[in-house]
Amino acid sequence: MKLKTIPRHVAIIMDGNGRWAAEHGLLRAEGHRQGVKRAEEVIKAADELGIKVLTLFAFSNENWTRPGAEVSILMKLFNNFLERQAGRLAGSNIKVRFIGRNDRLSGYILSKMRALEEKTARNTGLVLVLAVNYGARQEIMDAARLFAASVMAGSIRIEDLDERMFSGYLYTESLPDPDILIRTSGEMRLSNFLLWQLSYAEFYFYRKYWPEFKKEDLTRVLRDFQKRQRRFGGIRPSK
Ligand code: IPE
Ligand code: IPE
Ligand code: MG
């Protein structure tokens, strides 16, 4: 496949595991298990396609409101993912970064997350951003707190704040904004994902459930992206 413009940053809301399972007469847990497999394939595909940053929404702040049994399964699958994939990611020159709050996650999982970040910190290939225990409003509030603290410490003046500086206080500090947002399962909402960073992203609301999403679906989105005209408020398309 020849593509003129490869997006620098693709963000995905991996949604529909539960509904996929229900429609196949399976338990939701099986949907999540398949979902993790698709995530692993999409990470590989994004790397092969030359995408620089891939952000996957894996667990939201609001997902804690799900029944305890479901949360436990999700955490168990996440833990297995960390164990199984750590070596492969590190060996494939992929740099892993987690965004979200640290609270509520078990110390056991947190230490594996930190270890994977450290292990891959010097890698120079695909940057894989995993949003776990993530909420965009919480991220913006955390940034506001950090900014206020720097003002109070006297290191920054209020009038110096601009978009660039504020972006630097977000969890996504130093990453480019997503060019593309994909949400599977047909839902057309953001569910508290990257509210600041998605200002000028191209949106793809994809009908398939996440466990059905393959490399071909990603390339289809990338192909369609070639035809989108991004104007960023101007009058001429610019890429
Ligand atoms: C996405 O699938 C996975 C997570 C949110 C963790 P869902 O579990 O939301 O599946 P549906 O939306 O209920 O089908
Ligand atoms: C968004 O999906 C969160 C993740 C994919 C991790 P949800 O399934 O939680 O979103 P809502 O509840 O349908 O808005
Ligand atoms: Mg859902």
PDB file of C-alpha atoms and ligand atoms in Angstrom:
ATOM      1  CA  MET A   1       0.000   0.000   0.000  1.00  0.00           C
ATOM      2  CA  LYS A   2       1.364   3.391  -1.013  1.00  0.00           C
ATOM      3  CA  LEU A   3       0.266   6.247   1.193  1.00  0.00           C
ATOM      4  CA  LYS A   4       1.227   9.870   0.733  1.00  0.00           C
ATOM      5  CA  THR A   5       0.656  10.897   4.308  1.00  0.00           C
ATOM      6  CA  ILE A   6       1.146   8.585   7.220  1.00  0.00           C
ATOM      7  CA  PRO A   7      -0.459  10.125  10.290  1.00  0.00           C
ATOM      8  CA  ARG A   8       2.031  10.799  13.015  1.00  0.00           C
ATOM      9  CA  HIS A   9      -0.320   9.940  15.842  1.00  0.00           C
ATOM     10  CA  VAL A  10      -3.321   7.601  15.854  1.00  0.00           C
ATOM     11  CA  ALA A  11      -5.512   7.309  18.958  1.00  0.00           C
ATOM     12  CA  ILE A  12      -8.046   4.517  19.412  1.00  0.00           C
ATOM     13  CA  ILE A  13     -10.992   4.024  21.749  1.00  0.00           C
ATOM     14  CA  MET A  14     -11.151   0.233  21.758  1.00  0.00           C
ATOM     15  CA  ASP A  15     -14.863  -0.248  22.393  1.00  0.00           C
ATOM     16  CA  GLY A  16     -17.407  -3.047  22.007  1.00  0.00           C
ATOM     17  CA  ASN A  17     -15.767  -6.075  23.639  1.00  0.00           C
ATOM     18  CA  GLY A  18     -18.816  -6.808  25.765  1.00  0.00           C
ATOM     19  CA  ARG A  19     -21.349  -6.493  22.965  1.00  0.00           C
ATOM     20  CA  TRP A  20     -19.217  -8.602  20.651  1.00  0.00           C
ATOM     21  CA  ALA A  21     -19.129 -11.348  23.280  1.00  0.00           C
ATOM     22  CA  ALA A  22     -22.877 -11.160  23.935  1.00  0.00           C
ATOM     23  CA  GLU A  23     -23.657 -11.434  20.232  1.00  0.00           C
ATOM     24  CA  HIS A  24     -21.519 -14.558  20.046  1.00  0.00           C
ATOM     25  CA  GLY A  25     -23.069 -16.122  23.141  1.00  0.00           C
ATOM     26  CA  LEU A  26     -19.830 -15.672  25.088  1.00  0.00           C
ATOM     27  CA  LEU A  27     -18.979 -14.142  28.441  1.00  0.00           C
ATOM     28  CA  ARG A  28     -17.806 -10.511  28.458  1.00  0.00           C
ATOM     29  CA  ALA A  29     -14.432 -11.752  29.711  1.00  0.00           C
ATOM     30  CA  GLU A  30     -13.927 -13.566  26.397  1.00  0.00           C
ATOM     31  CA  GLY A  31     -14.644 -10.319  24.570  1.00  0.00           C
ATOM     32  CA  HIS A  32     -11.952  -8.601  26.588  1.00  0.00           C
ATOM     33  CA  ARG A  33      -9.527 -11.469  25.941  1.00  0.00           C
ATOM     34  CA  GLN A  34     -10.078 -11.133  22.196  1.00  0.00           C
ATOM     35  CA  GLY A  35      -9.788  -7.357  22.584  1.00  0.00           C
ATOM     36  CA  VAL A  36      -6.301  -7.677  24.027  1.00  0.00           C
ATOM     37  CA  LYS A  37      -5.282  -9.875  21.077  1.00  0.00           C
ATOM     38  CA  ARG A  38      -6.529  -7.257  18.610  1.00  0.00           C
ATOM     39  CA  ALA A  39      -4.633  -4.578  20.532  1.00  0.00           C
ATOM     40  CA  GLU A  40      -1.419  -6.587  20.215  1.00  0.00           C
ATOM     41  CA  GLU A  41      -1.968  -6.982  16.460  1.00  0.00           C
ATOM     42  CA  VAL A  42      -2.761  -3.306  15.966  1.00  0.00           C
ATOM     43  CA  ILE A  43       0.399  -2.292  17.853  1.00  0.00           C
ATOM     44  CA  LYS A  44       2.423  -4.448  15.464  1.00  0.00           C
ATOM     45  CA  ALA A  45       0.572  -3.067  12.433  1.00  0.00           C
ATOM     46  CA  ALA A  46       1.010   0.557  13.501  1.00  0.00           C
ATOM     47  CA  ASP A  47       4.725  -0.051  13.891  1.00  0.00           C
ATOM     48  CA  GLU A  48       4.968  -1.665  10.429  1.00  0.00           C
ATOM     49  CA  LEU A  49       2.997   1.171   8.839  1.00  0.00           C
ATOM     50  CA  GLY A  50       5.395   3.773  10.162  1.00  0.00           C
ATOM     51  CA  ILE A  51       3.005   5.513  12.558  1.00  0.00           C
ATOM     52  CA  LYS A  52       5.071   7.359  15.166  1.00  0.00           C
ATOM     53  CA  VAL A  53       2.657   7.380  18.100  1.00  0.00           C
ATOM     54  CA  LEU A  54      -0.215   4.996  18.867  1.00  0.00           C
ATOM     55  CA  THR A  55      -2.448   5.737  21.827  1.00  0.00           C
ATOM     56  CA  LEU A  56      -4.875   3.070  23.047  1.00  0.00           C
ATOM     57  CA  PHE A  57      -7.658   3.740  25.542  1.00  0.00           C
ATOM     58  CA  ALA A  58      -7.612   0.639  27.711  1.00  0.00           C
ATOM     59  CA  PHE A  59      -9.342   1.613  30.966  1.00  0.00           C
ATOM     60  CA  SER A  60     -11.085   4.847  31.901  1.00  0.00           C
ATOM     61  CA  ASN A  61     -11.540   6.577  35.233  1.00  0.00           C
ATOM     62  CA  GLU A  62     -15.220   5.826  34.856  1.00  0.00           C
ATOM     63  CA  ASN A  63     -14.682   2.110  34.184  1.00  0.00           C
ATOM     64  CA  TRP A  64     -14.185   1.639  37.949  1.00  0.00           C
ATOM     65  CA  THR A  65     -17.980   1.886  38.223  1.00  0.00           C
ATOM     66  CA  ARG A  66     -18.320  -1.521  36.514  1.00  0.00           C
ATOM     67  CA  PRO A  67     -19.041  -4.615  38.621  1.00  0.00           C
ATOM     68  CA  GLY A  68     -16.039  -5.702  40.690  1.00  0.00           C
ATOM     69  CA  ALA A  69     -15.749  -9.002  38.825  1.00  0.00           C
ATOM     70  CA  GLU A  70     -15.404  -7.245  35.479  1.00  0.00           C
ATOM     71  CA  VAL A  71     -12.824  -4.786  36.825  1.00  0.00           C
ATOM     72  CA  SER A  72     -10.823  -7.731  38.221  1.00  0.00           C
ATOM     73  CA  ILE A  73     -10.869  -9.499  34.863  1.00  0.00           C
ATOM     74  CA  LEU A  74      -9.724  -6.359  33.074  1.00  0.00           C
ATOM     75  CA  MET A  75      -6.879  -5.884  35.559  1.00  0.00           C
ATOM     76  CA  LYS A  76      -5.887  -9.526  35.243  1.00  0.00           C
ATOM     77  CA  LEU A  77      -5.792  -9.286  31.445  1.00  0.00           C
ATOM     78  CA  PHE A  78      -3.797  -6.067  31.674  1.00  0.00           C
ATOM     79  CA  ASN A  79      -1.334  -7.742  34.014  1.00  0.00           C
ATOM     80  CA  ASN A  80      -1.000 -10.713  31.630  1.00  0.00           C
ATOM     81  CA  PHE A  81      -0.446  -8.310  28.756  1.00  0.00           C
ATOM     82  CA  LEU A  82       2.379  -6.628  30.673  1.00  0.00           C
ATOM     83  CA  GLU A  83       4.004  -9.977  31.427  1.00  0.00           C
ATOM     84  CA  ARG A  84       3.607 -11.422  27.954  1.00  0.00           C
ATOM     85  CA  GLN A  85       4.427  -8.357  25.881  1.00  0.00           C
ATOM     86  CA  ALA A  86       7.170  -6.620  27.891  1.00  0.00           C
ATOM     87  CA  GLY A  87       9.981  -8.523  26.204  1.00  0.00           C
ATOM     88  CA  ARG A  88       8.528  -8.266  22.712  1.00  0.00           C
ATOM     89  CA  LEU A  89       7.850  -4.528  22.955  1.00  0.00           C
ATOM     90  CA  ALA A  90      11.280  -3.817  24.353  1.00  0.00           C
ATOM     91  CA  GLY A  91      12.901  -6.006  21.678  1.00  0.00           C
ATOM     92  CA  SER A  92      10.940  -4.297  18.872  1.00  0.00           C
ATOM     93  CA  ASN A  93      12.334  -0.851  19.670  1.00  0.00           C
ATOM     94  CA  ILE A  94       8.888   0.275  20.909  1.00  0.00           C
ATOM     95  CA  LYS A  95       8.787   2.914  23.628  1.00  0.00           C
ATOM     96  CA  VAL A  96       5.916   2.448  26.070  1.00  0.00           C
ATOM     97  CA  ARG A  97       4.362   5.258  28.030  1.00  0.00           C
ATOM     98  CA  PHE A  98       1.348   5.153  30.352  1.00  0.00           C
ATOM     99  CA  ILE A  99      -1.075   8.027  30.781  1.00  0.00           C
ATOM    100  CA  GLY A 100      -3.597   8.256  33.601  1.00  0.00           C
ATOM    101  CA  ARG A 101      -3.622   8.516  37.340  1.00  0.00           C
ATOM    102  CA  ASN A 102      -1.671   6.212  39.611  1.00  0.00           C
ATOM    103  CA  ASP A 103      -4.288   5.998  42.319  1.00  0.00           C
ATOM    104  CA  ARG A 104      -6.532   2.928  42.550  1.00  0.00           C
ATOM    105  CA  LEU A 105      -4.202   0.690  40.522  1.00  0.00           C
ATOM    106  CA  SER A 106      -2.531  -2.056  42.545  1.00  0.00           C
ATOM    107  CA  GLY A 107       1.097  -1.505  43.536  1.00  0.00           C
ATOM    108  CA  TYR A 108       1.871  -4.790  41.811  1.00  0.00           C
ATOM    109  CA  ILE A 109       0.578  -3.592  38.423  1.00  0.00           C
ATOM    110  CA  LEU A 110       2.051  -0.112  38.879  1.00  0.00           C
ATOM    111  CA  SER A 111       5.508  -1.511  39.421  1.00  0.00           C
ATOM    112  CA  LYS A 112       5.226  -3.537  36.201  1.00  0.00           C
ATOM    113  CA  MET A 113       4.079  -0.430  34.336  1.00  0.00           C
ATOM    114  CA  ARG A 114       7.027   1.600  35.640  1.00  0.00           C
ATOM    115  CA  ALA A 115       9.415  -1.257  34.825  1.00  0.00           C
ATOM    116  CA  LEU A 116       8.159  -1.447  31.234  1.00  0.00           C
ATOM    117  CA  GLU A 117       8.496   2.324  30.805  1.00  0.00           C
ATOM    118  CA  GLU A 118      12.044   2.186  32.091  1.00  0.00           C
ATOM    119  CA  LYS A 119      12.944  -0.872  30.058  1.00  0.00           C
ATOM    120  CA  THR A 120      11.786   0.811  26.828  1.00  0.00           C
ATOM    121  CA  ALA A 121      12.737   4.415  27.648  1.00  0.00           C
ATOM    122  CA  ARG A 122      15.695   4.484  25.279  1.00  0.00           C
ATOM    123  CA  ASN A 123      13.851   2.841  22.374  1.00  0.00           C
ATOM    124  CA  THR A 124      13.501   5.034  19.311  1.00  0.00           C
ATOM    125  CA  GLY A 125      10.692   3.374  17.304  1.00  0.00           C
ATOM    126  CA  LEU A 126       6.926   3.507  17.745  1.00  0.00           C
ATOM    127  CA  VAL A 127       5.765   5.306  20.889  1.00  0.00           C
ATOM    128  CA  LEU A 128       2.974   3.227  22.386  1.00  0.00           C
ATOM    129  CA  VAL A 129       0.828   5.245  24.779  1.00  0.00           C
ATOM    130  CA  LEU A 130      -1.516   3.205  26.947  1.00  0.00           C
ATOM    131  CA  ALA A 131      -4.303   5.114  28.667  1.00  0.00           C
ATOM    132  CA  VAL A 132      -5.037   3.215  31.848  1.00  0.00           C
ATOM    133  CA  ASN A 133      -7.038   4.726  34.707  1.00  0.00           C
ATOM    134  CA  TYR A 134      -7.270   7.703  32.386  1.00  0.00           C
ATOM    135  CA  GLY A 135      -9.810  10.522  32.226  1.00  0.00           C
ATOM    136  CA  ALA A 136      -9.345  13.700  30.211  1.00  0.00           C
ATOM    137  CA  ARG A 137     -11.059  16.016  32.680  1.00  0.00           C
ATOM    138  CA  GLN A 138      -8.918  14.629  35.487  1.00  0.00           C
ATOM    139  CA  GLU A 139      -5.855  15.156  33.290  1.00  0.00           C
ATOM    140  CA  ILE A 140      -6.783  18.794  32.688  1.00  0.00           C
ATOM    141  CA  MET A 141      -7.414  19.343  36.405  1.00  0.00           C
ATOM    142  CA  ASP A 142      -4.084  17.735  37.279  1.00  0.00           C
ATOM    143  CA  ALA A 143      -2.403  20.058  34.777  1.00  0.00           C
ATOM    144  CA  ALA A 144      -4.135  23.079  36.301  1.00  0.00           C
ATOM    145  CA  ARG A 145      -2.895  22.032  39.735  1.00  0.00           C
ATOM    146  CA  LEU A 146       0.677  21.643  38.496  1.00  0.00           C
ATOM    147  CA  PHE A 147       0.533  25.019  36.806  1.00  0.00           C
ATOM    148  CA  ALA A 148      -0.844  26.706  39.914  1.00  0.00           C
ATOM    149  CA  ALA A 149       1.916  25.105  41.982  1.00  0.00           C
ATOM    150  CA  SER A 150       4.608  26.466  39.619  1.00  0.00           C
ATOM    151  CA  VAL A 151       3.059  29.940  39.867  1.00  0.00           C
ATOM    152  CA  MET A 152       2.986  29.763  43.643  1.00  0.00           C
ATOM    153  CA  ALA A 153       6.564  28.554  43.713  1.00  0.00           C
ATOM    154  CA  GLY A 154       7.461  31.652  41.717  1.00  0.00           C
ATOM    155  CA  SER A 155       8.964  29.729  38.787  1.00  0.00           C
ATOM    156  CA  ILE A 156       6.318  30.816  36.238  1.00  0.00           C
ATOM    157  CA  ARG A 157       4.205  33.918  35.751  1.00  0.00           C
ATOM    158  CA  ILE A 158       0.475  33.590  35.027  1.00  0.00           C
ATOM    159  CA  GLU A 159       0.736  35.747  31.935  1.00  0.00           C
ATOM    160  CA  ASP A 160       3.313  33.393  30.409  1.00  0.00           C
ATOM    161  CA  LEU A 161       0.779  30.584  30.075  1.00  0.00           C
ATOM    162  CA  ASP A 162       0.055  29.663  26.468  1.00  0.00           C
ATOM    163  CA  GLU A 163      -1.229  26.511  24.754  1.00  0.00           C
ATOM    164  CA  ARG A 164       2.212  25.069  24.378  1.00  0.00           C
ATOM    165  CA  MET A 165       3.064  25.519  28.010  1.00  0.00           C
ATOM    166  CA  PHE A 166      -0.265  24.104  29.155  1.00  0.00           C
ATOM    167  CA  SER A 167       0.211  21.034  26.933  1.00  0.00           C
ATOM    168  CA  GLY A 168       3.459  20.488  28.783  1.00  0.00           C
ATOM    169  CA  TYR A 169       1.570  19.956  32.036  1.00  0.00           C
ATOM    170  CA  LEU A 170      -0.642  17.222  30.570  1.00  0.00           C
ATOM    171  CA  TYR A 171       0.129  13.494  30.866  1.00  0.00           C
ATOM    172  CA  THR A 172       0.824  13.566  27.107  1.00  0.00           C
ATOM    173  CA  GLU A 173       3.585  16.142  27.597  1.00  0.00           C
ATOM    174  CA  SER A 174       5.944  16.266  24.557  1.00  0.00           C
ATOM    175  CA  LEU A 175       3.747  14.033  22.358  1.00  0.00           C
ATOM    176  CA  PRO A 176       2.194  15.447  19.166  1.00  0.00           C
ATOM    177  CA  ASP A 177      -1.610  15.736  19.139  1.00  0.00           C
ATOM    178  CA  PRO A 178      -3.454  12.825  17.492  1.00  0.00           C
ATOM    179  CA  ASP A 179      -4.121  13.224  13.753  1.00  0.00           C
ATOM    180  CA  ILE A 180      -6.741  10.487  13.833  1.00  0.00           C
ATOM    181  CA  LEU A 181      -9.182   9.250  16.440  1.00  0.00           C
ATOM    182  CA  ILE A 182     -10.806   5.878  15.835  1.00  0.00           C
ATOM    183  CA  ARG A 183     -13.656   4.598  17.982  1.00  0.00           C
ATOM    184  CA  THR A 184     -15.000   1.138  17.284  1.00  0.00           C
ATOM    185  CA  SER A 185     -18.448  -0.301  18.096  1.00  0.00           C
ATOM    186  CA  GLY A 186     -20.482   2.467  16.453  1.00  0.00           C
ATOM    187  CA  GLU A 187     -20.657   4.720  19.513  1.00  0.00           C
ATOM    188  CA  MET A 188     -20.156   8.365  18.621  1.00  0.00           C
ATOM    189  CA  ARG A 189     -18.789   9.966  21.728  1.00  0.00           C
ATOM    190  CA  LEU A 190     -15.463  10.687  23.357  1.00  0.00           C
ATOM    191  CA  SER A 191     -16.170   9.217  26.789  1.00  0.00           C
ATOM    192  CA  ASN A 192     -13.688  11.564  28.451  1.00  0.00           C
ATOM    193  CA  PHE A 193     -10.754  10.734  26.155  1.00  0.00           C
ATOM    194  CA  LEU A 194      -8.042  13.298  25.261  1.00  0.00           C
ATOM    195  CA  LEU A 195     -10.392  16.290  25.306  1.00  0.00           C
ATOM    196  CA  TRP A 196      -7.579  18.816  24.929  1.00  0.00           C
ATOM    197  CA  GLN A 197      -5.443  16.892  22.433  1.00  0.00           C
ATOM    198  CA  LEU A 198      -8.208  15.950  19.969  1.00  0.00           C
ATOM    199  CA  SER A 199      -9.039  19.570  19.029  1.00  0.00           C
ATOM    200  CA  TYR A 200      -8.093  19.058  15.361  1.00  0.00           C
ATOM    201  CA  ALA A 201      -8.075  15.276  15.005  1.00  0.00           C
ATOM    202  CA  GLU A 202      -9.934  13.542  12.172  1.00  0.00           C
ATOM    203  CA  PHE A 203     -12.648  11.314  13.648  1.00  0.00           C
ATOM    204  CA  TYR A 204     -13.490   7.798  12.479  1.00  0.00           C
ATOM    205  CA  PHE A 205     -16.468   6.173  14.127  1.00  0.00           C
ATOM    206  CA  TYR A 206     -16.099   2.584  13.027  1.00  0.00           C
ATOM    207  CA  ARG A 207     -19.029   0.187  13.020  1.00  0.00           C
ATOM    208  CA  LYS A 208     -17.117  -2.990  13.892  1.00  0.00           C
ATOM    209  CA  TYR A 209     -16.683  -4.089  17.491  1.00  0.00           C
ATOM    210  CA  TRP A 210     -13.106  -3.937  18.766  1.00  0.00           C
ATOM    211  CA  PRO A 211     -12.604  -7.758  18.729  1.00  0.00           C
ATOM    212  CA  GLU A 212     -13.302  -7.626  14.972  1.00  0.00           C
ATOM    213  CA  PHE A 213     -10.842  -4.828  14.197  1.00  0.00           C
ATOM    214  CA  LYS A 214      -7.932  -6.025  12.046  1.00  0.00           C
ATOM    215  CA  LYS A 215      -4.860  -4.568  10.380  1.00  0.00           C
ATOM    216  CA  GLU A 216      -6.952  -4.158   7.191  1.00  0.00           C
ATOM    217  CA  ASP A 217      -9.340  -1.905   9.088  1.00  0.00           C
ATOM    218  CA  LEU A 218      -6.474   0.289  10.208  1.00  0.00           C
ATOM    219  CA  THR A 219      -5.133   0.542   6.654  1.00  0.00           C
ATOM    220  CA  ARG A 220      -8.637   1.380   5.423  1.00  0.00           C
ATOM    221  CA  VAL A 221      -8.769   4.288   7.851  1.00  0.00           C
ATOM    222  CA  LEU A 222      -5.307   5.432   6.771  1.00  0.00           C
ATOM    223  CA  ARG A 223      -6.371   5.270   3.129  1.00  0.00           C
ATOM    224  CA  ASP A 224      -9.450   7.382   3.832  1.00  0.00           C
ATOM    225  CA  PHE A 225      -7.302   9.825   5.804  1.00  0.00           C
ATOM    226  CA  GLN A 226      -5.482  10.641   2.527  1.00  0.00           C
ATOM    227  CA  LYS A 227      -8.724  12.162   1.219  1.00  0.00           C
ATOM    228  CA  ARG A 228      -9.522  14.283   4.235  1.00  0.00           C
ATOM    229  CA  GLN A 229      -8.860  17.967   3.923  1.00  0.00           C
ATOM    230  CA  ARG A 230      -7.574  19.455   7.132  1.00  0.00           C
ATOM    231  CA  ARG A 231      -7.758  23.220   7.275  1.00  0.00           C
ATOM    232  CA  PHE A 232      -7.021  24.035  10.919  1.00  0.00           C
ATOM    233  CA  GLY A 233      -9.241  27.082  10.699  1.00  0.00           C
ATOM    234  CA  GLY A 234      -7.644  28.369   7.504  1.00  0.00           C
ATOM    235  CA  ILE A 235      -9.070  28.297   4.003  1.00  0.00           C
ATOM    236  CA  ARG A 236      -6.624  25.941   2.300  1.00  0.00           C
ATOM    237  CA  PRO A 237      -6.056  22.300   3.082  1.00  0.00           C
ATOM    238  CA  SER A 238      -2.834  21.655   4.941  1.00  0.00           C
ATOM    239  CA  LYS A 239      -1.509  18.330   6.093  1.00  0.00           C
TER     240      LYS A 239
HETATM  241  C1  IPE B   1     -14.180  -1.858  25.734  1.00  0.00           C
HETATM  242  O1  IPE B   1     -15.258  -2.724  25.606  1.00  0.00           O
HETATM  243  C2  IPE B   1     -13.238  -2.264  26.846  1.00  0.00           C
HETATM  244  C3  IPE B   1     -13.248  -1.373  28.020  1.00  0.00           C
HETATM  245  C4  IPE B   1     -13.995  -0.332  28.182  1.00  0.00           C
HETATM  246  C5  IPE B   1     -12.342  -1.711  29.083  1.00  0.00           C
HETATM  247  P1  IPE B   1     -16.540  -2.598  26.536  1.00  0.00           P
HETATM  248  O2  IPE B   1     -16.304  -3.428  27.762  1.00  0.00           O
HETATM  249  O3  IPE B   1     -16.878  -1.196  26.807  1.00  0.00           O
HETATM  250  O4  IPE B   1     -17.636  -3.286  25.628  1.00  0.00           O
HETATM  251  P2  IPE B   1     -19.134  -2.793  25.429  1.00  0.00           P
HETATM  252  O5  IPE B   1     -19.079  -1.343  25.069  1.00  0.00           O
HETATM  253  O6  IPE B   1     -19.820  -3.021  26.729  1.00  0.00           O
HETATM  254  O7  IPE B   1     -19.652  -3.637  24.328  1.00  0.00           O
HETATM  255  C1  IPE B   2     -14.499   4.022  26.710  1.00  0.00           C
HETATM  256  O1  IPE B   2     -15.429   3.005  26.542  1.00  0.00           O
HETATM  257  C2  IPE B   2     -13.348   3.535  27.531  1.00  0.00           C
HETATM  258  C3  IPE B   2     -12.481   2.529  26.917  1.00  0.00           C
HETATM  259  C4  IPE B   2     -12.588   2.040  25.711  1.00  0.00           C
HETATM  260  C5  IPE B   2     -11.392   2.073  27.741  1.00  0.00           C
HETATM  261  P1  IPE B   2     -16.683   2.831  27.505  1.00  0.00           P
HETATM  262  O2  IPE B   2     -17.391   1.618  27.056  1.00  0.00           O
HETATM  263  O3  IPE B   2     -16.244   2.866  28.922  1.00  0.00           O
HETATM  264  O4  IPE B   2     -17.531   4.144  27.216  1.00  0.00           O
HETATM  265  P2  IPE B   2     -19.081   4.450  27.434  1.00  0.00           P
HETATM  266  O5  IPE B   2     -19.396   4.095  28.837  1.00  0.00           O
HETATM  267  O6  IPE B   2     -19.829   3.606  26.464  1.00  0.00           O
HETATM  268  O7  IPE B   2     -19.230   5.901  27.137  1.00  0.00           O
HETATM  269 MG    MG B   3     -18.041   0.190  25.917  1.00  0.00          MG
END
